[in-house]
Structures are given as C-alpha cells and as structure tokens.
mmCIF file of C-alpha atoms and ligand atoms in Angstrom:
data_model
loop_
_atom_site.group_PDB
_atom_site.id
_atom_site.type_symbol
_atom_site.label_atom_id
_atom_site.label_comp_id
_atom_site.label_asym_id
_atom_site.label_seq_id
_atom_site.Cartn_x
_atom_site.Cartn_y
_atom_site.Cartn_z
ATOM 1 C CA MET A 17 -10.644 21.065 -25.684
ATOM 2 C CA ASP A 18 -6.749 22.180 -24.988
ATOM 3 C CA THR A 19 -6.607 22.508 -21.233
ATOM 4 C CA GLU A 20 -2.603 22.453 -21.259
ATOM 5 C CA LYS A 21 -1.880 25.152 -23.024
ATOM 6 C CA ASP A 22 0.627 28.100 -22.057
ATOM 7 C CA PRO A 23 1.235 26.640 -18.617
ATOM 8 C CA SER A 24 2.713 29.891 -17.060
ATOM 9 C CA CYS A 25 6.187 28.770 -16.596
ATOM 10 C CA ASN A 26 9.080 26.890 -18.665
ATOM 11 C CA LYS A 27 11.222 23.533 -17.939
ATOM 12 C CA VAL A 28 13.963 24.792 -15.726
ATOM 13 C CA PRO A 29 16.264 21.918 -13.435
ATOM 14 C CA LEU A 30 13.736 22.067 -10.253
ATOM 15 C CA PHE A 31 16.102 20.361 -7.732
ATOM 16 C CA GLU A 32 18.790 23.149 -8.564
ATOM 17 C CA LYS A 33 16.016 25.746 -7.257
ATOM 18 C CA ALA A 34 14.785 23.935 -4.175
ATOM 19 C CA ASP A 35 16.148 24.068 -0.928
ATOM 20 C CA PHE A 36 15.050 20.439 -0.263
ATOM 21 C CA PRO A 37 15.701 17.191 -2.213
ATOM 22 C CA VAL A 38 13.134 17.017 -4.429
ATOM 23 C CA GLY A 39 12.569 13.061 -5.790
ATOM 24 C CA VAL A 40 10.422 11.170 -7.978
ATOM 25 C CA ALA A 41 9.355 7.855 -8.366
ATOM 26 C CA VAL A 42 11.005 5.344 -11.084
ATOM 27 C CA ASP A 43 9.724 2.740 -12.935
ATOM 28 C CA PHE A 44 13.096 0.667 -13.806
ATOM 29 C CA ALA A 45 12.370 -0.742 -17.000
ATOM 30 C CA LYS A 46 11.501 2.939 -18.263
ATOM 31 C CA LEU A 47 14.404 4.340 -16.471
ATOM 32 C CA ILE A 48 16.837 1.954 -18.522
ATOM 33 C CA ARG A 49 14.641 1.890 -21.975
ATOM 34 C CA ASP A 50 13.557 5.418 -22.769
ATOM 35 C CA GLU A 51 15.762 7.891 -23.100
ATOM 36 C CA ALA A 52 13.562 11.080 -22.831
ATOM 37 C CA TYR A 53 12.103 9.851 -19.380
ATOM 38 C CA ARG A 54 15.744 9.284 -18.155
ATOM 39 C CA ASN A 55 16.919 12.938 -19.373
ATOM 40 C CA LEU A 56 13.719 14.167 -17.577
ATOM 41 C CA ILE A 57 14.546 12.391 -14.193
ATOM 42 C CA ILE A 58 18.305 13.269 -14.529
ATOM 43 C CA SER A 59 17.694 17.208 -15.512
ATOM 44 C CA GLN A 60 14.602 17.911 -12.737
ATOM 45 C CA PHE A 61 15.264 15.655 -9.615
ATOM 46 C CA ASN A 62 17.996 14.543 -7.085
ATOM 47 C CA SER A 63 16.319 11.896 -5.186
ATOM 48 C CA ILE A 64 15.172 8.570 -6.991
ATOM 49 C CA THR A 65 12.455 5.900 -5.179
ATOM 50 C CA ALA A 66 11.947 2.675 -6.900
ATOM 51 C CA GLU A 67 8.301 2.160 -7.755
ATOM 52 C CA GLN A 68 8.591 -1.246 -7.563
ATOM 53 C CA SER A 69 12.234 -2.872 -7.940
ATOM 54 C CA MET A 70 12.680 -2.695 -4.119
ATOM 55 C CA LYS A 71 9.656 -3.964 -2.781
ATOM 56 C CA ALA A 72 9.822 -7.808 -0.812
ATOM 57 C CA SER A 73 7.850 -9.113 -4.011
ATOM 58 C CA PHE A 74 10.409 -8.394 -6.335
ATOM 59 C CA ILE A 75 13.810 -8.141 -4.386
ATOM 60 C CA HIS A 76 13.320 -11.317 -2.284
ATOM 61 C CA PRO A 77 11.288 -14.020 -4.556
ATOM 62 C CA ALA A 78 11.969 -17.228 -2.489
ATOM 63 C CA ARG A 79 13.025 -17.156 0.990
ATOM 64 C CA ASP A 80 16.894 -17.793 0.071
ATOM 65 C CA ALA A 81 16.682 -15.881 -3.296
ATOM 66 C CA TYR A 82 17.545 -12.209 -3.410
ATOM 67 C CA ASN A 83 17.111 -10.321 -6.821
ATOM 68 C CA PHE A 84 19.360 -7.255 -6.863
ATOM 69 C CA SER A 85 19.950 -6.676 -10.403
ATOM 70 C CA GLU A 86 17.809 -3.310 -10.350
ATOM 71 C CA THR A 87 18.378 -2.297 -7.229
ATOM 72 C CA ASP A 88 22.477 -2.349 -8.316
ATOM 73 C CA GLN A 89 22.128 -0.221 -11.496
ATOM 74 C CA LEU A 90 20.147 1.957 -9.609
ATOM 75 C CA ILE A 91 22.927 2.607 -7.404
ATOM 76 C CA GLU A 92 24.914 2.632 -10.151
ATOM 77 C CA PHE A 93 22.660 5.147 -12.130
ATOM 78 C CA CYS A 94 22.114 7.638 -8.715
ATOM 79 C CA LYS A 95 26.097 7.422 -8.488
ATOM 80 C CA LYS A 96 26.769 8.530 -11.941
ATOM 81 C CA HIS A 97 24.194 11.128 -11.911
ATOM 82 C CA ASN A 98 24.761 12.163 -8.237
ATOM 83 C CA LYS A 99 21.434 11.375 -6.803
ATOM 84 C CA ARG A 100 20.019 10.153 -3.725
ATOM 85 C CA LEU A 101 18.464 6.614 -3.520
ATOM 86 C CA HIS A 102 15.631 6.182 -0.896
ATOM 87 C CA GLY A 103 14.790 2.754 -0.094
ATOM 88 C CA HIS A 104 11.238 2.113 -0.420
ATOM 89 C CA THR A 105 10.335 -0.560 1.255
ATOM 90 C CA LEU A 106 11.268 -3.113 3.797
ATOM 91 C CA VAL A 107 7.753 -4.387 4.964
ATOM 92 C CA TRP A 108 4.363 -3.679 3.519
ATOM 93 C CA TYR A 109 1.679 -5.928 3.874
ATOM 94 C CA LYS A 110 0.969 -5.398 0.245
ATOM 95 C CA GLY A 111 4.684 -5.795 -0.927
ATOM 96 C CA ASN A 112 4.721 -9.167 0.793
ATOM 97 C CA ALA A 113 6.699 -11.607 -1.688
ATOM 98 C CA LYS A 114 3.871 -14.660 -1.783
ATOM 99 C CA TRP A 115 6.375 -17.086 -0.398
ATOM 100 C CA MET A 116 6.022 -15.300 2.934
ATOM 101 C CA ASP A 117 2.477 -14.868 2.848
ATOM 102 C CA LYS A 118 2.276 -18.824 2.601
ATOM 103 C CA PHE A 119 5.309 -19.406 5.190
ATOM 104 C CA LYS A 120 4.650 -21.233 8.350
ATOM 105 C CA GLY A 121 6.152 -21.461 11.618
ATOM 106 C CA ASP A 122 6.169 -20.235 15.014
ATOM 107 C CA LYS A 123 7.399 -16.735 16.318
ATOM 108 C CA ASP A 124 10.572 -17.560 16.836
ATOM 109 C CA ALA A 125 10.731 -18.876 12.849
ATOM 110 C CA TRP A 126 9.004 -15.813 11.931
ATOM 111 C CA ASP A 127 11.215 -13.576 13.543
ATOM 112 C CA GLN A 128 14.438 -15.129 11.875
ATOM 113 C CA VAL A 129 12.655 -14.407 8.589
ATOM 114 C CA LEU A 130 12.139 -11.138 9.184
ATOM 115 C CA LYS A 131 15.685 -10.370 10.437
ATOM 116 C CA GLU A 132 17.365 -12.219 7.453
ATOM 117 C CA HIS A 133 14.970 -10.246 5.166
ATOM 118 C CA ILE A 134 15.958 -6.727 6.344
ATOM 119 C CA HIS A 135 19.871 -7.880 7.489
ATOM 120 C CA THR A 136 20.320 -8.887 3.748
ATOM 121 C CA ILE A 137 18.556 -6.047 2.369
ATOM 122 C CA VAL A 138 19.764 -3.180 4.013
ATOM 123 C CA GLY A 139 23.276 -4.910 4.174
ATOM 124 C CA HIS A 140 23.936 -5.517 0.627
ATOM 125 C CA CYS A 141 22.819 -1.772 0.341
ATOM 126 C CA ARG A 142 24.866 -0.615 2.988
ATOM 127 C CA GLY A 143 26.708 3.110 2.183
ATOM 128 C CA ASN A 144 24.633 3.218 -1.360
ATOM 129 C CA VAL A 145 21.230 3.402 0.168
ATOM 130 C CA LYS A 146 21.170 6.011 3.281
ATOM 131 C CA SER A 147 17.690 5.755 3.792
ATOM 132 C CA TRP A 148 15.050 3.681 4.129
ATOM 133 C CA ASP A 149 11.201 3.426 4.268
ATOM 134 C CA VAL A 150 11.330 0.608 7.068
ATOM 135 C CA LEU A 151 8.032 0.072 7.772
ATOM 136 C CA ASN A 152 5.017 0.610 5.344
ATOM 137 C CA GLU A 153 1.168 1.127 6.244
ATOM 138 C CA ALA A 154 1.116 -0.238 9.612
ATOM 139 C CA PHE A 155 -2.021 1.387 11.045
ATOM 140 C CA ASN A 156 -5.494 1.360 10.065
ATOM 141 C CA ASP A 157 -7.351 4.329 9.724
ATOM 142 C CA ASP A 158 -8.807 4.423 12.968
ATOM 143 C CA GLY A 159 -5.215 4.272 14.641
ATOM 144 C CA SER A 160 -5.285 0.834 15.313
ATOM 145 C CA LEU A 161 -2.405 -1.917 14.245
ATOM 146 C CA ARG A 162 -3.193 -2.693 10.420
ATOM 147 C CA GLN A 163 -3.203 -7.088 10.454
ATOM 148 C CA ASN A 164 -0.641 -8.620 8.244
ATOM 149 C CA VAL A 165 1.557 -11.825 9.075
ATOM 150 C CA TRP A 166 4.035 -10.374 11.036
ATOM 151 C CA LEU A 167 1.476 -8.985 13.372
ATOM 152 C CA LYS A 168 -0.487 -12.196 13.689
ATOM 153 C CA ASN A 169 2.576 -14.383 13.602
ATOM 154 C CA ILE A 170 5.308 -12.112 15.650
ATOM 155 C CA GLY A 171 3.187 -9.814 17.743
ATOM 156 C CA GLU A 172 3.524 -5.968 17.330
ATOM 157 C CA GLU A 173 7.010 -6.138 18.641
ATOM 158 C CA TYR A 174 7.404 -6.970 14.721
ATOM 159 C CA ILE A 175 7.346 -2.926 14.531
ATOM 160 C CA GLU A 176 10.072 -2.475 16.853
ATOM 161 C CA LYS A 177 12.331 -5.149 15.586
ATOM 162 C CA CYS A 178 11.660 -4.235 11.492
ATOM 163 C CA PHE A 179 13.432 -0.736 12.800
ATOM 164 C CA ARG A 180 16.035 -2.729 14.899
ATOM 165 C CA TYR A 181 16.891 -4.894 12.510
ATOM 166 C CA ALA A 182 17.397 -2.317 9.968
ATOM 167 C CA ALA A 183 19.996 -0.158 12.432
ATOM 168 C CA GLU A 184 21.402 -3.362 12.974
ATOM 169 C CA ALA A 185 22.552 -3.816 8.993
ATOM 170 C CA ASP A 186 23.281 -0.150 8.698
ATOM 171 C CA PRO A 187 23.782 2.232 11.729
ATOM 172 C CA ALA A 188 24.285 5.080 9.467
ATOM 173 C CA ALA A 189 20.974 4.963 7.285
ATOM 174 C CA LEU A 190 18.002 7.176 8.233
ATOM 175 C CA LEU A 191 14.944 4.861 9.017
ATOM 176 C CA PHE A 192 11.225 6.349 7.942
ATOM 177 C CA TYR A 193 7.771 5.037 8.628
ATOM 178 C CA ASN A 194 6.039 5.103 5.518
ATOM 179 C CA ASP A 195 1.857 5.963 5.540
ATOM 180 C CA PHE A 196 -1.100 7.522 3.909
ATOM 181 C CA ASP A 197 -3.679 9.546 5.157
ATOM 182 C CA LEU A 198 -2.074 10.935 7.994
ATOM 183 C CA GLU A 199 -2.331 14.799 6.586
ATOM 184 C CA SER A 200 -6.363 13.918 6.554
ATOM 185 C CA ARG A 201 -7.123 11.295 9.692
ATOM 186 C CA PRO A 202 -6.205 13.244 12.803
ATOM 187 C CA GLU A 203 -6.705 10.116 14.979
ATOM 188 C CA LYS A 204 -4.325 8.040 12.436
ATOM 189 C CA LEU A 205 -1.518 10.488 12.423
ATOM 190 C CA ASP A 206 -1.928 10.809 16.542
ATOM 191 C CA ALA A 207 -1.710 7.103 16.840
ATOM 192 C CA VAL A 208 1.534 6.537 14.825
ATOM 193 C CA LEU A 209 3.094 9.851 16.618
ATOM 194 C CA LYS A 210 2.399 7.972 20.139
ATOM 195 C CA TYR A 211 3.519 4.528 19.425
ATOM 196 C CA LEU A 212 6.554 5.627 17.490
ATOM 197 C CA GLY A 213 7.267 8.201 20.245
ATOM 198 C CA ARG A 214 7.187 5.571 22.804
ATOM 199 C CA LEU A 215 9.709 3.285 20.759
ATOM 200 C CA LYS A 216 12.245 6.308 20.231
ATOM 201 C CA ALA A 217 12.105 7.021 24.220
ATOM 202 C CA LYS A 218 12.756 2.760 24.494
ATOM 203 C CA GLY A 219 16.052 3.680 22.074
ATOM 204 C CA VAL A 220 15.174 2.631 19.055
ATOM 205 C CA LYS A 221 15.941 4.215 16.290
ATOM 206 C CA ILE A 222 13.563 6.146 14.091
ATOM 207 C CA ASP A 223 14.486 9.215 12.450
ATOM 208 C CA GLY A 224 11.336 10.744 10.251
ATOM 209 C CA ILE A 225 7.723 9.934 8.612
ATOM 210 C CA GLY A 226 7.166 9.800 5.335
ATOM 211 C CA MET A 227 4.120 11.366 4.377
ATOM 212 C CA GLN A 228 2.735 9.551 0.992
ATOM 213 C CA MET A 229 0.684 12.290 -0.153
ATOM 214 C CA HIS A 230 -1.662 10.744 -2.188
ATOM 215 C CA THR A 231 -3.955 13.842 -2.219
ATOM 216 C CA ASN A 232 -6.486 15.162 -4.804
ATOM 217 C CA VAL A 233 -7.502 18.542 -6.042
ATOM 218 C CA ASN A 234 -9.901 19.265 -3.373
ATOM 219 C CA PHE A 235 -8.938 17.426 -0.366
ATOM 220 C CA PRO A 236 -7.532 17.663 2.528
ATOM 221 C CA TYR A 237 -7.470 21.112 3.490
ATOM 222 C CA ILE A 238 -4.139 22.642 2.876
ATOM 223 C CA THR A 239 -4.373 23.519 6.439
ATOM 224 C CA ASP A 240 -4.674 20.389 8.156
ATOM 225 C CA ILE A 241 -1.977 19.381 5.572
ATOM 226 C CA ASN A 242 0.531 22.205 6.678
ATOM 227 C CA MET A 243 -0.630 21.527 10.521
ATOM 228 C CA ALA A 244 -0.026 17.625 9.944
ATOM 229 C CA ALA A 245 3.404 18.265 8.724
ATOM 230 C CA MET A 246 4.106 20.335 11.595
ATOM 231 C CA GLU A 247 2.676 18.075 14.234
ATOM 232 C CA VAL A 248 5.425 15.372 13.127
ATOM 233 C CA GLU A 249 8.396 18.132 12.506
ATOM 234 C CA ALA A 250 7.415 18.802 16.312
ATOM 235 C CA HIS A 251 7.895 15.198 17.294
ATOM 236 C CA GLY A 252 11.153 15.788 16.046
ATOM 237 C CA PHE A 253 10.870 13.471 13.202
ATOM 238 C CA LEU A 254 12.009 14.535 9.241
ATOM 239 C CA VAL A 255 9.025 14.807 7.125
ATOM 240 C CA HIS A 256 8.948 13.415 3.676
ATOM 241 C CA TYR A 257 6.338 14.117 1.557
ATOM 242 C CA SER A 258 6.976 10.417 -0.095
ATOM 243 C CA GLU A 259 4.756 9.559 -2.942
ATOM 244 C CA PHE A 260 2.954 12.807 -3.835
ATOM 245 C CA ASP A 261 0.139 13.119 -6.308
ATOM 246 C CA ILE A 262 -2.789 15.420 -7.266
ATOM 247 C CA SER A 263 -5.287 13.409 -8.369
ATOM 248 C CA LEU A 264 -8.020 15.003 -10.288
ATOM 249 C CA VAL A 265 -10.344 12.048 -9.782
ATOM 250 C CA LYS A 266 -13.305 11.706 -7.536
ATOM 251 C CA ALA A 267 -14.457 8.479 -7.000
ATOM 252 C CA GLY A 268 -13.675 6.843 -9.693
ATOM 253 C CA THR A 269 -14.478 9.167 -12.361
ATOM 254 C CA LEU A 270 -12.664 12.597 -13.342
ATOM 255 C CA TRP A 271 -13.640 15.584 -12.353
ATOM 256 C CA MET A 272 -15.359 17.820 -15.341
ATOM 257 C CA MET A 273 -11.698 18.678 -17.298
ATOM 258 C CA ASP A 274 -11.771 22.377 -18.069
ATOM 259 C CA LYS A 275 -8.930 24.642 -17.769
ATOM 260 C CA HIS A 276 -9.569 25.605 -14.608
ATOM 261 C CA LEU A 277 -9.076 22.241 -12.964
ATOM 262 C CA LEU A 278 -5.298 21.824 -13.597
ATOM 263 C CA LYS A 279 -4.760 25.587 -12.815
ATOM 264 C CA ARG A 280 -6.382 24.538 -9.741
ATOM 265 C CA GLN A 281 -3.898 21.412 -9.478
ATOM 266 C CA GLY A 282 -1.395 24.225 -9.891
ATOM 267 C CA SER A 283 -2.097 26.288 -7.004
ATOM 268 C CA ARG A 284 -2.825 23.609 -4.933
ATOM 269 C CA MET A 285 0.718 22.392 -5.312
ATOM 270 C CA LYS A 286 2.196 25.639 -4.823
ATOM 271 C CA GLU A 287 0.037 25.952 -1.604
ATOM 272 C CA ILE A 288 1.556 22.644 -0.473
ATOM 273 C CA VAL A 289 5.133 23.314 -1.350
ATOM 274 C CA ALA A 290 4.953 26.514 0.331
ATOM 275 C CA GLY A 291 3.967 25.096 3.239
ATOM 276 C CA TYR A 292 6.535 22.188 2.987
ATOM 277 C CA ARG A 293 8.895 24.831 3.125
ATOM 278 C CA ARG A 294 8.058 26.712 6.251
ATOM 279 C CA LEU A 295 9.203 23.531 8.569
ATOM 280 C CA GLY A 296 12.771 23.819 9.315
ATOM 281 C CA SER A 297 15.059 23.194 6.561
ATOM 282 C CA LYS A 298 16.796 20.607 8.769
ATOM 283 C CA SER A 299 13.446 18.801 9.176
ATOM 284 C CA ARG A 300 13.054 18.632 5.193
ATOM 285 C CA PHE A 301 13.669 15.259 3.799
ATOM 286 C CA GLY A 302 12.047 15.871 0.716
ATOM 287 C CA ILE A 303 9.214 16.072 -1.296
ATOM 288 C CA THR A 304 9.063 12.855 -3.821
ATOM 289 C CA MET A 305 6.438 12.529 -6.694
ATOM 290 C CA TRP A 306 4.730 9.445 -7.030
ATOM 291 C CA GLY A 307 5.913 9.031 -10.827
ATOM 292 C CA LEU A 308 7.269 11.256 -13.425
ATOM 293 C CA SER A 309 4.406 12.294 -16.418
ATOM 294 C CA ASP A 310 0.707 11.823 -15.409
ATOM 295 C CA ALA A 311 0.789 8.681 -18.126
ATOM 296 C CA ASP A 312 3.423 7.184 -15.631
ATOM 297 C CA SER A 313 1.312 7.322 -12.893
ATOM 298 C CA TRP A 314 -0.158 4.456 -10.779
ATOM 299 C CA LEU A 315 -3.489 6.283 -10.958
ATOM 300 C CA TYR A 316 -3.549 6.671 -14.509
ATOM 301 C CA ASP A 317 -4.822 3.313 -15.609
ATOM 302 C CA LYS A 318 -6.903 3.121 -12.450
ATOM 303 C CA ASN A 319 -8.799 6.365 -12.457
ATOM 304 C CA ASP A 320 -9.475 7.173 -16.013
ATOM 305 C CA HIS A 321 -6.568 8.995 -17.309
ATOM 306 C CA ASP A 322 -6.017 11.095 -13.988
ATOM 307 C CA ARG A 323 -3.513 13.559 -14.372
ATOM 308 C CA PRO A 324 -2.261 13.760 -10.927
ATOM 309 C CA LEU A 325 1.630 15.030 -11.681
ATOM 310 C CA LEU A 326 3.592 17.360 -12.860
ATOM 311 C CA PHE A 327 4.227 16.470 -16.661
ATOM 312 C CA ASP A 328 1.561 15.316 -19.294
ATOM 313 C CA LYS A 329 2.307 12.143 -21.071
ATOM 314 C CA ARG A 330 4.400 13.974 -23.325
ATOM 315 C CA TYR A 331 6.685 15.610 -20.475
ATOM 316 C CA LYS A 332 5.253 19.339 -21.105
ATOM 317 C CA VAL A 333 5.155 21.230 -17.913
ATOM 318 C CA LYS A 334 1.690 21.754 -16.739
ATOM 319 C CA PRO A 335 0.301 24.440 -13.938
ATOM 320 C CA ALA A 336 1.272 21.847 -11.500
ATOM 321 C CA TYR A 337 5.317 21.945 -12.239
ATOM 322 C CA CYS A 338 4.868 26.417 -12.965
ATOM 323 C CA GLY A 339 3.228 25.882 -9.014
ATOM 324 C CA PHE A 340 6.249 23.889 -7.574
ATOM 325 C CA LEU A 341 8.377 25.761 -9.427
ATOM 326 C CA GLU A 342 6.551 29.250 -8.017
ATOM 327 C CA ALA A 343 6.924 28.164 -4.421
ATOM 328 C CA LEU A 344 10.540 27.509 -4.754
ATOM 329 C CA THR A 345 11.187 30.619 -5.876
ATOM 330 C CA GLU A 346 9.257 32.942 -3.420
HETATM 331 C C1 XIL B 408 2.325 1.260 -5.887
HETATM 332 C C2 XIL B 408 2.727 1.286 -7.354
HETATM 333 O O1 XIL B 408 2.640 2.962 -7.995
HETATM 334 C C3 XIL B 408 2.257 0.250 -7.963
HETATM 335 O O2 XIL B 408 2.663 0.613 -9.319
HETATM 336 C C4 XIL B 408 2.077 -0.962 -7.679
HETATM 337 O O3 XIL B 408 1.100 -1.817 -9.144
HETATM 338 C C5 XIL B 408 1.686 -1.216 -6.395
HETATM 339 O O4 XIL B 408 2.442 -0.205 -5.386
HETATM 340 N N1 XIL B 408 1.582 3.025 -1.445
HETATM 341 C C6 XIL B 408 3.026 3.050 -1.344
HETATM 342 C C7 XIL B 408 3.688 2.561 -2.811
HETATM 343 O O5 XIL B 408 3.547 2.732 -0.588
HETATM 344 O O6 XIL B 408 4.403 1.446 -2.854
HETATM 345 C C8 XIL B 408 2.573 2.108 -3.731
HETATM 346 O O7 XIL B 408 3.039 2.191 -4.958
HETATM 347 C C9 XIL B 408 1.247 2.944 -3.973
HETATM 348 C C10 XIL B 408 0.246 3.301 -2.441
#
C-alpha cells in the first residue's frame, strides 16, 4: 500500500520558516559519510544534537581519557554551517562509561570524578557548545529520585553539583535538565519543577527543561502536552522539545498502517508545533527531532519499522513534515 503518496507540501528550508530553532539529533558517521543525509540536515535544521558522540560512554571512555574527536568535528561542522550545537548529555545513568559504574571510592572521590568529568567536557567545549543537557532522566515516574551511581555514592546533592560544576566551567552556557514523559505524568513534572525550583531559589543556575517528547500518534492528549509546556514556562524555564518523535507503534506492534495513520501523525505534528508556538518567544529554546529519517530513528529497529519522524527512509517529506510546516506558517 502506498501510504506516502502526495504529502500536501514541498520541501523548503524548515528552520528559515520557524520563529524558534529547529533541531535534529545526528548520527556522526552518517553526517560524515552520507552526503544526502548531511545536505538535508544543512538545509532543514539550524540546531544539532549529537545522538551518541557527547555521551559519557563515548566522550569519557576511561577515567583519564577523553575522546573529543567527534565533538570537535561537530563543532567545526556547526561553525561552518552556522548551526547551534546543543550538548547532550553530561550525566545520564544509561550513558555512563563502564568504568564509572565500576568505580570504587568514598563520597569525596565520587564527587571528584563528577567534577572532573563535567569541568573537562564543558571546559573543552566552552564558547562552542552554548547549551547543555546537564542531567538526564534523574526522576522516576512517581517523582522520586531515580537510583543511579551518583545518587548512591554522593547523595542527592549530586543533582545540585552537576549544575554547579557545569556553570563553573562555562558561566555563559545555558543549562538544562532533560527528561521524558513530563507531558504525560503530572506527578513527575510536579516533582521536577519543585526540585529544580528549590535549587534555583538557592542560586543554582538552571535555565531550561528539555521535555524529550517521545510521544505517539494517540498519546498524550494535545492539551496535556500544551499545559505541561506552559507550566514549565510559568516556572521560568526555557522549554526545549528535545527528542521529539511521534511513534506509530503501540506495545511493540505497528498500528494498522493505512493512509490515515500518516495523516493523523501529520495533524498531531501540526497541533503540537502550533501549541509550542503559543509559548512566549523568549521561552522557546527550540524543537529537536530525534533523528532525520524514519530509518535513522532509534525506534525503527526496536519497533517493527516504526515511522516517527519528518522524512521517510528515502528522505521524502511525510505528512508529519507538512504538519510541522503548516504550524509555522499560520
Ligand atoms: C538513544 C539513541 O537514540 C540510541 O541510538 C542509543 O542507542 C540510546 O540512546 N533518551 C535520551 C537519548 O536522552 O539520549 C536516547 O537516545 C533516547 C532516550
């Protein structure tokens, strides 16, 4: 069945039409080797997040070894093409290097590891990476703190320390807390806002919240998404839809694929982007798609060839792209 026939629009430079930065998560190897991939990114997006290259497991593979090769090339790429490079992510329990999970030491030794890690990476990128997901996924669904090696060994002050160390290494950088399901789990959002609000009141620099926005074609309700974003804004944080995708999969199986499903994805895309544009212009850090084409998505292999993004595997625009574009021009 040809479900991708006749999307209602043509490819235009998306970011030029938008009144906020439009980003994409990039696969470094494809960016270097695949010209079509690279050119589409250059023409459509003005903000870049590395899908892997800046995660601890890659960038800090041993206690005394850092691997900045991909980061430095991304910095050059972004300078050359006038793109913003958003740093993702300094501290994430799933992105830890193996040596971190095995490290043994007392609280001070762990604190030293955290400090060196953040100071070295942010210091290296200072001036070139002007925003960071400092801490990723530190809360559970119910709003309690997620168990991880930092919490276990340093205590909950690790959260404050992450932001303090990042600000020390680059006082001008915008610092984000990043997490998923903030738009669908009010208890989680509430806990995050209260916690970060308390730190801010103590003078800790936290500029924004990354709402990952791994959504699907039926869930969550648009009103819940919009209300959550407005709440984040009302608490004085920049709002980044930081890893946006709209999955067509439920419980591991693709919903019955018919022409309506991709259209529905398009209309949801339009509503979500339109809702984002109703935030104040100063609060809109941007919307970042978590991958370029459907086949590049982290959900493609995991989920039965899911199709959650703006372009199909041949880089043709999908109704989702047209929905995004329509929301920008209305
Ligand atoms: C994912 C990547 O997309 C995958 O390719 C990788 O195998 C695992 O990480 N939340 C995040 C992202 O903050 O860093 C994750 O990215 C997706 C979930």
